[in-house]
Structure formats: structure tokens, C-alpha cells
PDB file of C-alpha atoms in Angstrom:
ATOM      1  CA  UNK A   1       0.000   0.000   0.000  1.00 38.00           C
ATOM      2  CA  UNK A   2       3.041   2.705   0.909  1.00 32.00           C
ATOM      3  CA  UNK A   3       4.850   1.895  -2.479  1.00 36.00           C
ATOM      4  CA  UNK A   4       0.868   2.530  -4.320  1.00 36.00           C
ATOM      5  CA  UNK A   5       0.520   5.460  -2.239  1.00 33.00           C
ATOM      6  CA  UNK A   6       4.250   6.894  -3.429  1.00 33.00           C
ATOM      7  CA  UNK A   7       3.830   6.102  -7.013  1.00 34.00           C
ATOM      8  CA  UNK A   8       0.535   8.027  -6.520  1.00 35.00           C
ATOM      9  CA  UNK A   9       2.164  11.275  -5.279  1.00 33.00           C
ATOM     10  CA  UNK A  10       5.309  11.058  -7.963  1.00 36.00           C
ATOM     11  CA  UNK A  11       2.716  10.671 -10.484  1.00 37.00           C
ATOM     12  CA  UNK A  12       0.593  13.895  -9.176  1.00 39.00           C
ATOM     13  CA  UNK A  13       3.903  15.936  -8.850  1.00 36.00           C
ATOM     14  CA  UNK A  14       5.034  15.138 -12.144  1.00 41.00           C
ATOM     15  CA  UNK A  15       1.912  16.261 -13.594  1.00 45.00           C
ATOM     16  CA  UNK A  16       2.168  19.751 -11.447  1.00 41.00           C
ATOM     17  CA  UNK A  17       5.427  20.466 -12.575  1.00 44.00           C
ATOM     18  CA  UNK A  18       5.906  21.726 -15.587  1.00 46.00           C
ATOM     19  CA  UNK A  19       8.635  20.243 -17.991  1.00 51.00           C
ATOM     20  CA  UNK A  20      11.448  21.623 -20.276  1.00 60.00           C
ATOM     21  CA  UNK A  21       9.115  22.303 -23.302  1.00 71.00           C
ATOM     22  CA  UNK A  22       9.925  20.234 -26.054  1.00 80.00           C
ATOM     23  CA  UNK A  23       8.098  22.221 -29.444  1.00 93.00           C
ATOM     24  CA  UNK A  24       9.134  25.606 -31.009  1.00 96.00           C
ATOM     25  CA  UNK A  25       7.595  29.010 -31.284  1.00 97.00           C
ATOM     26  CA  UNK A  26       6.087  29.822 -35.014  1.00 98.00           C
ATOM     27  CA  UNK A  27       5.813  33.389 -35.757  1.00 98.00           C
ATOM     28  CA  UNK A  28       2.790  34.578 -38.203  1.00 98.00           C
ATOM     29  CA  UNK A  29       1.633  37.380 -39.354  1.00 97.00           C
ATOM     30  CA  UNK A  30      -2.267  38.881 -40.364  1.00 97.00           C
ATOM     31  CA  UNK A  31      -3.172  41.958 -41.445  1.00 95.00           C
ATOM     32  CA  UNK A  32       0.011  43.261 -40.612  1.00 95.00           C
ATOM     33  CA  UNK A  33       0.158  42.164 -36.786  1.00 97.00           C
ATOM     34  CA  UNK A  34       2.735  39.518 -35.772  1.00 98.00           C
ATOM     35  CA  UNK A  35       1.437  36.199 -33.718  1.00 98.00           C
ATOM     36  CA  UNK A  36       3.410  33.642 -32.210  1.00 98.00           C
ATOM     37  CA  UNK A  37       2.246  30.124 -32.411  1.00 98.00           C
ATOM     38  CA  UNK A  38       3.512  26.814 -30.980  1.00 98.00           C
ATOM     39  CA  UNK A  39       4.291  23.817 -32.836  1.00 98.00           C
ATOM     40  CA  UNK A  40       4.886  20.239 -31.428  1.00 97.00           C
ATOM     41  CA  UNK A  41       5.985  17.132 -33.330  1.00 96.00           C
ATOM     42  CA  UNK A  42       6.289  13.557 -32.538  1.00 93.00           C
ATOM     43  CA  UNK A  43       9.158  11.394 -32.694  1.00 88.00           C
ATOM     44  CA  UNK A  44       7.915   8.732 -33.716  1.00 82.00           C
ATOM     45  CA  UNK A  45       5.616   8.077 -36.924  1.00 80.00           C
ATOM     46  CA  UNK A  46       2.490  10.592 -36.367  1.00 89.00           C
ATOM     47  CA  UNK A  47      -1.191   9.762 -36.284  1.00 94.00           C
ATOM     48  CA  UNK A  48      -2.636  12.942 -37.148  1.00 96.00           C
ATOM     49  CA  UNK A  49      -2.960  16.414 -36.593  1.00 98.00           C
ATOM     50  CA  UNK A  50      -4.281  18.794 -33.753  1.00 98.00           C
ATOM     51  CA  UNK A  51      -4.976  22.472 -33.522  1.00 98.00           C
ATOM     52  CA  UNK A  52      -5.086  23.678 -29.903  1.00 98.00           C
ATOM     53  CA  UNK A  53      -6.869  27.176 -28.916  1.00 98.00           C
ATOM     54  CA  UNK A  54      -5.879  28.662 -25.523  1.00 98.00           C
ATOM     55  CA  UNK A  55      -7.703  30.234 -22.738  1.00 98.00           C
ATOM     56  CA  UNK A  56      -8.446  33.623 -21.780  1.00 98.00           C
ATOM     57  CA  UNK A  57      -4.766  34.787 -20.987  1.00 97.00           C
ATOM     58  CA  UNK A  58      -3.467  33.807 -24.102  1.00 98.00           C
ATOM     59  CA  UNK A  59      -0.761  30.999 -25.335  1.00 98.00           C
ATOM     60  CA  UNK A  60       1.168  29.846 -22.606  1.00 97.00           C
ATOM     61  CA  UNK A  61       2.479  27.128 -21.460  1.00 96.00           C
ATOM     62  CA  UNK A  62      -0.239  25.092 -20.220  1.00 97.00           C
ATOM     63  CA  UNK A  63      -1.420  24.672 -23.978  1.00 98.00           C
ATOM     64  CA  UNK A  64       2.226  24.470 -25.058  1.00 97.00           C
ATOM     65  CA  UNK A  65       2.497  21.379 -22.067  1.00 97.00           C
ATOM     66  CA  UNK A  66      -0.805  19.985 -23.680  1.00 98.00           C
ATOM     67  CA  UNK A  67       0.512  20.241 -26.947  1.00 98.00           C
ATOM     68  CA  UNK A  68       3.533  17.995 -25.554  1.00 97.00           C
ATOM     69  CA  UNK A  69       1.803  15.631 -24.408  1.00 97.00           C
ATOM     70  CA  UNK A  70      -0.318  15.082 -27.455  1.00 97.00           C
ATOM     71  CA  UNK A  71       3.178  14.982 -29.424  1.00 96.00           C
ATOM     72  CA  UNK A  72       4.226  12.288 -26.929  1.00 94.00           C
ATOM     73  CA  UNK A  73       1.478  10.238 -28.055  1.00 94.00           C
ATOM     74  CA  UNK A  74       2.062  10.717 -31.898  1.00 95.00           C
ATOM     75  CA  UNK A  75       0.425  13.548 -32.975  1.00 97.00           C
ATOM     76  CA  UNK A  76       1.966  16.698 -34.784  1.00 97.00           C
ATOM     77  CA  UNK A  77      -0.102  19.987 -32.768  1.00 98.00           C
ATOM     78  CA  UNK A  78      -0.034  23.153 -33.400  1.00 98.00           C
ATOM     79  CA  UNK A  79      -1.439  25.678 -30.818  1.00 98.00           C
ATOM     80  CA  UNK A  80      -2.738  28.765 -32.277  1.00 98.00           C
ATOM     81  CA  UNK A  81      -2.387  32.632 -31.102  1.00 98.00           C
ATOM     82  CA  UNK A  82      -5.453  34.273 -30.766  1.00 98.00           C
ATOM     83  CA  UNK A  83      -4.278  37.729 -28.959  1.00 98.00           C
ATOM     84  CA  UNK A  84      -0.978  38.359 -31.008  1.00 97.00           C
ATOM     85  CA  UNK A  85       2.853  37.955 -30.611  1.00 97.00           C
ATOM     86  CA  UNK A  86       3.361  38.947 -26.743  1.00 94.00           C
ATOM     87  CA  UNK A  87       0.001  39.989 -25.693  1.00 96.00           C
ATOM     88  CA  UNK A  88      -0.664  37.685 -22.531  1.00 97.00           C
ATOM     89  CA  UNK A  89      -3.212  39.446 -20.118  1.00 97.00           C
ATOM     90  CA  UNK A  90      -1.858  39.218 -16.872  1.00 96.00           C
ATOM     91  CA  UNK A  91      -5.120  40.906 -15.032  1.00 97.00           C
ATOM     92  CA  UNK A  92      -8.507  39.640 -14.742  1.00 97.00           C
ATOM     93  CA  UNK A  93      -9.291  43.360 -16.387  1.00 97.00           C
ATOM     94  CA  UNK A  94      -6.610  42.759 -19.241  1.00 98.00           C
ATOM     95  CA  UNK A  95      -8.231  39.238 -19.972  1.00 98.00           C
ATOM     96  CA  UNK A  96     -11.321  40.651 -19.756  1.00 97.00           C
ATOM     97  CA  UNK A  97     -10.951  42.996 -22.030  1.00 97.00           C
ATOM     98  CA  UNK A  98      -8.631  40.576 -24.887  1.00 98.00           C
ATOM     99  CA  UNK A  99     -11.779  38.244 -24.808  1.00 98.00           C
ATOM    100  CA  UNK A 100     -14.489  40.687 -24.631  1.00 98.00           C
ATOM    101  CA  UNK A 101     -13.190  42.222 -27.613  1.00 98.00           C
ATOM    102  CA  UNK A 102     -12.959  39.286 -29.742  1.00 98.00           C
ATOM    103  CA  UNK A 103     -16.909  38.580 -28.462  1.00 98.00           C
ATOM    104  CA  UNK A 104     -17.786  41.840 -29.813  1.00 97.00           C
ATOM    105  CA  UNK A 105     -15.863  41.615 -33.585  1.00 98.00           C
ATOM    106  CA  UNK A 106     -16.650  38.367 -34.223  1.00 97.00           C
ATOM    107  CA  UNK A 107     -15.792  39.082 -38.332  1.00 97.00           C
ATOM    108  CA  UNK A 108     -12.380  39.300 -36.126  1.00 98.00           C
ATOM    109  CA  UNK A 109     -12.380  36.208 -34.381  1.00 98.00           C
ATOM    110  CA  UNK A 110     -13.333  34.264 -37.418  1.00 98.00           C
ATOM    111  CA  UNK A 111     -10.370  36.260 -39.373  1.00 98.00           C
ATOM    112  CA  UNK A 112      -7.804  35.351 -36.784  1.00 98.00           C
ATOM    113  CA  UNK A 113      -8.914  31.568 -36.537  1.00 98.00           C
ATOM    114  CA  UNK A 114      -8.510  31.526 -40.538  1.00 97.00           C
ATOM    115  CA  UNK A 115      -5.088  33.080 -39.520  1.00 98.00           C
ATOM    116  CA  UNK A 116      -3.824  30.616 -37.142  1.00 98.00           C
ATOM    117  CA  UNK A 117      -5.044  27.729 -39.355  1.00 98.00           C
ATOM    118  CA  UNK A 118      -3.356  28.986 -41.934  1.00 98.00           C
ATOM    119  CA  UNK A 119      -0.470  28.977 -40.278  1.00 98.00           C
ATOM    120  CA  UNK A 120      -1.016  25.075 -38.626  1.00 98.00           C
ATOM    121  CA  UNK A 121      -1.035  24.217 -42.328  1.00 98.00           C
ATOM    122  CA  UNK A 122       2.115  25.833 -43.175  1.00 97.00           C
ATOM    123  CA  UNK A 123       3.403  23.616 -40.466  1.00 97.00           C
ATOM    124  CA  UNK A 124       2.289  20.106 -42.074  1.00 97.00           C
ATOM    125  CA  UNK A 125      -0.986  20.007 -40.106  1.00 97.00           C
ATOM    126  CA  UNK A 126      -3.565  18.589 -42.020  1.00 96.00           C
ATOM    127  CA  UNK A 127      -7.268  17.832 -41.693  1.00 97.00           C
ATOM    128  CA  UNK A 128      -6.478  18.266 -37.577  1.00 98.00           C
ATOM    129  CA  UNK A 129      -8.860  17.665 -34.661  1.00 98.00           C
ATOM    130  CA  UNK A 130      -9.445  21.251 -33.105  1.00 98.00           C
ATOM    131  CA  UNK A 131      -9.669  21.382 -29.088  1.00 98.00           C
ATOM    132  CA  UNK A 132      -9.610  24.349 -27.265  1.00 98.00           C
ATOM    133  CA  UNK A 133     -10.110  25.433 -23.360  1.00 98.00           C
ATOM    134  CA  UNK A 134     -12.021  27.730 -22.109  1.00 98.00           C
ATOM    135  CA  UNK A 135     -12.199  30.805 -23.837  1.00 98.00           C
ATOM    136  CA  UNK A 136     -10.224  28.544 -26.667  1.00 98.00           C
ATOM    137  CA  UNK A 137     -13.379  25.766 -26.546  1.00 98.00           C
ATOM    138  CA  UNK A 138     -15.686  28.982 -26.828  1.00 98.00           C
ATOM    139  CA  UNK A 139     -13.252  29.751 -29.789  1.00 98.00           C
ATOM    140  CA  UNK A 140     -13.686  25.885 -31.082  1.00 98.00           C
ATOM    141  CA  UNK A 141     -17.658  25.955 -31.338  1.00 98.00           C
ATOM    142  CA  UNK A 142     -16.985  29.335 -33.456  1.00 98.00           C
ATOM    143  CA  UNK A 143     -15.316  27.529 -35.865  1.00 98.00           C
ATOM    144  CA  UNK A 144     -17.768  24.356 -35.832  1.00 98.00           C
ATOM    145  CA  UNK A 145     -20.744  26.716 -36.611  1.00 98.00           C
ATOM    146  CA  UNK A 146     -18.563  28.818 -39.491  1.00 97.00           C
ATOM    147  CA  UNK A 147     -16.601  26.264 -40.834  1.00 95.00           C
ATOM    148  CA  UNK A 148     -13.223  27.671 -43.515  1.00 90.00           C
ATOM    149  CA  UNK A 149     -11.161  26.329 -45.746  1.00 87.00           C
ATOM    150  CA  UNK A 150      -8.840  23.561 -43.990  1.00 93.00           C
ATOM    151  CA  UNK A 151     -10.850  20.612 -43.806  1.00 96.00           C
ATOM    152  CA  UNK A 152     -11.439  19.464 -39.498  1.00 98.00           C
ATOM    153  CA  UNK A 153     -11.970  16.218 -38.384  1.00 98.00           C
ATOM    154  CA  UNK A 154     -13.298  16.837 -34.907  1.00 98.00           C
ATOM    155  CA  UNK A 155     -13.898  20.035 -32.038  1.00 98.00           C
ATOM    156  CA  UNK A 156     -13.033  19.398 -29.003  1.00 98.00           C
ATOM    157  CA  UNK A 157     -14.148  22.239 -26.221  1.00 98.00           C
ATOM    158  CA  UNK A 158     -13.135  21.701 -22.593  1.00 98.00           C
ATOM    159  CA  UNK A 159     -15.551  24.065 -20.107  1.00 98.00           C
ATOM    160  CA  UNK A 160     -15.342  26.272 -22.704  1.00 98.00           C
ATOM    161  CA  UNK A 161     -18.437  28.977 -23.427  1.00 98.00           C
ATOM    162  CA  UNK A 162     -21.299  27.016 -25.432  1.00 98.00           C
ATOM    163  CA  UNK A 163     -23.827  29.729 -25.923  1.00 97.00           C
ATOM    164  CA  UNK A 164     -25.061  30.317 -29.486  1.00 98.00           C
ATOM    165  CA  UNK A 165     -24.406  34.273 -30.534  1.00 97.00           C
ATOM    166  CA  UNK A 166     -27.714  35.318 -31.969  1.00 94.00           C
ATOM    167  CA  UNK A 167     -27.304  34.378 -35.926  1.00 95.00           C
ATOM    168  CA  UNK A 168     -25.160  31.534 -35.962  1.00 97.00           C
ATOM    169  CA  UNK A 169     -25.974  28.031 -36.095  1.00 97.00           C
ATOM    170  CA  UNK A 170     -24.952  24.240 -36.228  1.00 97.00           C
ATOM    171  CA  UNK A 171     -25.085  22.773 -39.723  1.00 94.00           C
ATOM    172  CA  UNK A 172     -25.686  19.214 -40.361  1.00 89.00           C
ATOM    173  CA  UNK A 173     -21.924  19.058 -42.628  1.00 91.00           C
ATOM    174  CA  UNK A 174     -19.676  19.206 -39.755  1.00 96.00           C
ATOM    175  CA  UNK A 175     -16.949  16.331 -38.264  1.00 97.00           C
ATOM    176  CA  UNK A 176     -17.998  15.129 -34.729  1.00 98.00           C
ATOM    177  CA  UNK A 177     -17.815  17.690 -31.339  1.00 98.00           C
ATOM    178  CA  UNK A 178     -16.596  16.575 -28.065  1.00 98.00           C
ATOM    179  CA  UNK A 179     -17.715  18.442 -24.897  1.00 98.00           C
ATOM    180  CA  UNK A 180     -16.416  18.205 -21.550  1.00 98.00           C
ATOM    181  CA  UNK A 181     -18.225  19.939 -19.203  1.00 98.00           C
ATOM    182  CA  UNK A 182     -17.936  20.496 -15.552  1.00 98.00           C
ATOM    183  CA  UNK A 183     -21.115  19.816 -13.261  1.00 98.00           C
ATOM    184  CA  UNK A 184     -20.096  22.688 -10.964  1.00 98.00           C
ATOM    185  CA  UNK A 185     -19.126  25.443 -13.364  1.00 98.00           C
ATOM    186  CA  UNK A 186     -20.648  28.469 -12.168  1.00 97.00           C
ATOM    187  CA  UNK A 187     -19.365  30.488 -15.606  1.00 97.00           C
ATOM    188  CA  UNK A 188     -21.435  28.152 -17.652  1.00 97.00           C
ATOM    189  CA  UNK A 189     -24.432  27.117 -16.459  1.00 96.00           C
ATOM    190  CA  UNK A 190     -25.929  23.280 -17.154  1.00 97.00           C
ATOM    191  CA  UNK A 191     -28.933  25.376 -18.844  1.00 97.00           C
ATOM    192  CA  UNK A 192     -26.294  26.574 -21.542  1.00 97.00           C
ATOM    193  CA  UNK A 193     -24.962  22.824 -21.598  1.00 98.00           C
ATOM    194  CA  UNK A 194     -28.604  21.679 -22.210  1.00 98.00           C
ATOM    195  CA  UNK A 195     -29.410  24.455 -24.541  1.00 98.00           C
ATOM    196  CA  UNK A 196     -26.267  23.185 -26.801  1.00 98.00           C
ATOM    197  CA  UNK A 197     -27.384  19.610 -26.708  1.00 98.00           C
ATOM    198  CA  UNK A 198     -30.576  20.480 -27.844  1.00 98.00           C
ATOM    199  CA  UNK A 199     -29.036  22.103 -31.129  1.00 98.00           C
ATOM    200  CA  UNK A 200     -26.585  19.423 -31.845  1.00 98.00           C
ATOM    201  CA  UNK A 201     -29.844  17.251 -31.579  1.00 97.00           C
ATOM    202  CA  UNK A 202     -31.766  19.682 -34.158  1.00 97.00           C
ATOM    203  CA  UNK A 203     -28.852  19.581 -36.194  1.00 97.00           C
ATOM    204  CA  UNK A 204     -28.648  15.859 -36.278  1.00 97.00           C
ATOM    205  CA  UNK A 205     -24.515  16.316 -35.481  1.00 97.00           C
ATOM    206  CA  UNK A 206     -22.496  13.647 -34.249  1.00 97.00           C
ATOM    207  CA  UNK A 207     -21.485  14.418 -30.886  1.00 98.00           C
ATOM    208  CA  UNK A 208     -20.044  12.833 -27.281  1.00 97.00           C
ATOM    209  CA  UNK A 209     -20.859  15.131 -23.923  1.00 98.00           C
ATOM    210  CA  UNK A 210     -19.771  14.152 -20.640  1.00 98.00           C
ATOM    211  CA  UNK A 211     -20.176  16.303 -17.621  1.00 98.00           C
ATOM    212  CA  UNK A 212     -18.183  15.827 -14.417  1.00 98.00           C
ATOM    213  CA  UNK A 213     -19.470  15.409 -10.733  1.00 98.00           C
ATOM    214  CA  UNK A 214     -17.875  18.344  -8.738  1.00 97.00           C
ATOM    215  CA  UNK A 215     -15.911  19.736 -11.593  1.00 98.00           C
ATOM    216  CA  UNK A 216     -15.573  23.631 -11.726  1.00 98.00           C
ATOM    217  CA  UNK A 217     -14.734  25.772 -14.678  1.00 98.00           C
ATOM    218  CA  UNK A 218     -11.354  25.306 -15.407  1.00 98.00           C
ATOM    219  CA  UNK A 219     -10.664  21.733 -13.692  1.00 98.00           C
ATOM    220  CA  UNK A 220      -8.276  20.779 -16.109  1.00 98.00           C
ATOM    221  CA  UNK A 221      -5.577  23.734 -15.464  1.00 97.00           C
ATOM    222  CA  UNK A 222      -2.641  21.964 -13.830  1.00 96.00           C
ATOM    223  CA  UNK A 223      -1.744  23.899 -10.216  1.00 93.00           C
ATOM    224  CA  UNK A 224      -4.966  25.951  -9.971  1.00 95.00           C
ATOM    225  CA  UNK A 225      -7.208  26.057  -7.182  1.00 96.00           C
ATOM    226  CA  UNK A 226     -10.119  24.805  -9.650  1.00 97.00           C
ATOM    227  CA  UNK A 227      -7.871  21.822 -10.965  1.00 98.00           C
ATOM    228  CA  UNK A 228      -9.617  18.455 -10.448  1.00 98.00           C
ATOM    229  CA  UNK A 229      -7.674  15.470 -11.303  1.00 98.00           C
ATOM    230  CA  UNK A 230     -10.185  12.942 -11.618  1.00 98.00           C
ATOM    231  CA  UNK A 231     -12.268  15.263 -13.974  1.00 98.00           C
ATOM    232  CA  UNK A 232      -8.857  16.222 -15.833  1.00 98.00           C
ATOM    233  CA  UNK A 233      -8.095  12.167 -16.042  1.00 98.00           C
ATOM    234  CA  UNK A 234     -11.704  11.258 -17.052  1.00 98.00           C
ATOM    235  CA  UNK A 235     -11.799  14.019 -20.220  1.00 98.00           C
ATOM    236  CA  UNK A 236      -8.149  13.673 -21.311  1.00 98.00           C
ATOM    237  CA  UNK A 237      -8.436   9.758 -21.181  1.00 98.00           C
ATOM    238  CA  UNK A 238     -12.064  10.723 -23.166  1.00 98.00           C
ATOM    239  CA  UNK A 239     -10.720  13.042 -25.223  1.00 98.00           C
ATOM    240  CA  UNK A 240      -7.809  10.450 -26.319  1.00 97.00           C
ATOM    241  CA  UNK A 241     -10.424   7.809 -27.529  1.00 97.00           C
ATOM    242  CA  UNK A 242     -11.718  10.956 -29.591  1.00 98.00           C
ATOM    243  CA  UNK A 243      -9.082  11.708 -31.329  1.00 98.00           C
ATOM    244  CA  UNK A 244      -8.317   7.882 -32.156  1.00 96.00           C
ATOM    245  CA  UNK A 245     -11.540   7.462 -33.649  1.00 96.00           C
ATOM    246  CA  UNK A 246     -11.718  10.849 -35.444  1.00 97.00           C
ATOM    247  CA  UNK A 247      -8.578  10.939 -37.312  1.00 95.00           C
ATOM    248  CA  UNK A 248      -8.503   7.213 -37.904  1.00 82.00           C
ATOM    249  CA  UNK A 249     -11.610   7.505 -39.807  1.00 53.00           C
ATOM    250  CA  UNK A 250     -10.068  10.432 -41.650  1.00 49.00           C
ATOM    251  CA  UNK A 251      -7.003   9.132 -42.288  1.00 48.00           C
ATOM    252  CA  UNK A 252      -9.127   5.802 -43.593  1.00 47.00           C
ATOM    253  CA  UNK A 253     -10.657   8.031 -46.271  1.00 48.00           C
ATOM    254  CA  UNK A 254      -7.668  10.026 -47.472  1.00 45.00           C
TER     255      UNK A 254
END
């Protein structure tokens, strides 16, 4: 039982601390402002591709770990840079205001996720299962209801934002979604979670949803006060089986 409980505690420690990032920084430009990007690669003969969209203070290097890890596994990531080269909002005011922003120019949003895309592709990502957190999952359903020119194989949004802006809408020729949703997030409400379930339904979309007992927003941030291991173990292990069945099926048709 001591040598369990040990492994148990190296295992959690590992996971807090952050390790010597392994990808690079990709600089791209739009519209004449500079973004930095991350890219990842694996070692090893690659599966597929994944775009990852960050939260509300911008790249850093909890996507960049995530990215890792999904590079670890065999698949070439690219995280995308939503707020531009160096802008990463500090404040709750500062990250207020980078997200609000985007939430009120949503031509913008859409313009920048075309950017960063653009840029995954110059990178040898192809047809890549998009996953974002938080603000980046609110980011994700964007894209799944206005759908551009690289082809996706699934969204992924983890306690992201799932309301519907007034005048979008899910259309019935879009790859699968996967939500992960906390029980006890107080930023988005289960009525929003049940209010997106009910348009996937309309849509007739392929989708997976799982909520999480206890979970708050943000229980997958390593080293937060909201972190929650078992819901962060439950949706990565979830999110895992997602990707395998995604991108196998699109790799199948290429």
C-alpha cells in the first residue's frame, strides 16, 4: 500500500510540474500584426494532426504542455495565437478585455482563426482535430458553426463557453464535437450545456458530452485552485479515444 501510495504522489507531482518544453515558437503574421504560435511534433511516426486554442490569458504554457503531451502520443499539434505575438493578459481586467473584444468583432475572431489555421497548415498540419479550453473551446464551437477552408476532423471544447451568438448556427456538414463539461461550473451554467445539446440534436450532429461530478470551470488547469484530477483524467483519457476514432476515420478516407 506505501509503495501505491508513493507512485501516486510522484505521479501527481510530475503532472504539477511543468517540464522543459519540447516544441518551437512559429511566428505569423495577419493583417500586418505579428502572432506567435507553438508547434509540437512527434518522434515517432504521427497519427494525425491537432490544432489547440488557448484560454483567456493567451498561449502559454499550459497549452504548449498539452501540446507535448499530445506529441508524446504521436500527434503533430499546433497551438494557435489568438491575442498576437506577446500579448498575454496578466489581469482579470486585461483578460477581460482581450476576450471581450474578440466577443464583440466576431468578423475578427473568425479572421484570426482563418489566420492561425493557416499557419497550422504551413506547419504540415492537415485535416487536424481542433480542441480548445475555455475561452479557446468557446473559440472551437466558433469555428464548428462557421466552418473555412482547412478541412477538421473533430472540435473538441473543454468548459469552454457554449452559448449560441444570436445568428449563428450548427449545420448538419460538420466532423464530430466533443464536450467536456464540468457539473459545478458556475461560468457556464448546465442550462447553456442543455441548450447546446438540444441544437446538436436539431442539427442531427455527431457528438459525445460528458459532464463531471464536482468539476468547476477550469478543472483541467494543472496547479490551480479549480484543478480536479479525476475530472482532468476522465476528459483527457475521453478526449484520447476521440481523437483515435476521429482521425482514424479520416485518415481511412484520405
Amino acid at each position: 500500500m506505501m509503495k501505491q501510495t508513493m507512485r501516486r504522489l510522484a505521479a501527481v507531482t510530475c503532472l504539477f510540474s511543468l517540464p522543459v518544453l519540447a516544441g518551437e515558437q512559429i511566428d505569423y503574421q495577419w493583417d500586418n500584426e505579428m502572432f506567435s504560435g507553438y508547434l509540437a511534433t512527434p518522434s515517432s511516426v504521427e497519427k494525425g494532426s491537432v490544432v489547440i486554442i488557448h484560454d483567456w490569458d493567451g498561449l502559454t504554457e499550459y497549452e504548449q504542455q498539452r501540446a507535448d503531451m499530445l506529441a508524446e502520443m504521436g500527434y503533430r499539434v499546433f497551438a494557435l495565437d489568438m491575442f498576437g505575438k506577446g500579448n498575454r493578459p496578466q489581469t482579470l481586467e486585461a483578460k477581460r478585455a482581450a476576450t471581450g473584444a474578440l466577443y464583440k468583432d466576431r468578423a475578427r475572431m473568425q479572421a484570426l482563426i482563418q489566420a492561425g489555421m493557416e499557419a497550422a497548415k504551413s506547419q504540415g498540419i492537415e485535416a487536424p482535430v481542433v480542441a480548445g479550453y475555455c475561452f479557446g473551446g468557446t473559440v472551437t464551437l466558433e469555428l464548428a458553426r462557421n466552418p473555412q477552408q482547412m478541412p477538421v476532423s473533430g472540435y473538441a471544447s473543454f468548459h469552454g463557453g457554449l452559448e449560441t451568438p444570436s445568428g449563428q448556427a450548427y449545420s448538419q456538414d460538420i466532423a464530430s464535437l466533443f464536450i467536456a463539461h464540468g457539473g459545478a461550473d458556475k461560468a457556464v451554467p448546465m442550462s447553456e450545456f442543455a441548450q447546446l445539446i438540444n441544437e446538436l440534436e436539431a442539427a442531427n450532429l455527431d457528438y459525445w458530452s460528458q459532464v463531471y461530478a464536482g468539476a468547476p470551470h477550469a478543472f483541467t488547469v494543472f496547479g490551480s485552485k479549480r484543478y480536479r484530477e479525476q475530472a482532468d483524467k476522465q476528459s483527457w483519457q475521453a478526449f484520447n479515444q476521440f481523437l483515435s476514432e476521429q482521425l482514424s476515420v479520416d485518415l481511412a478516407n484520405q
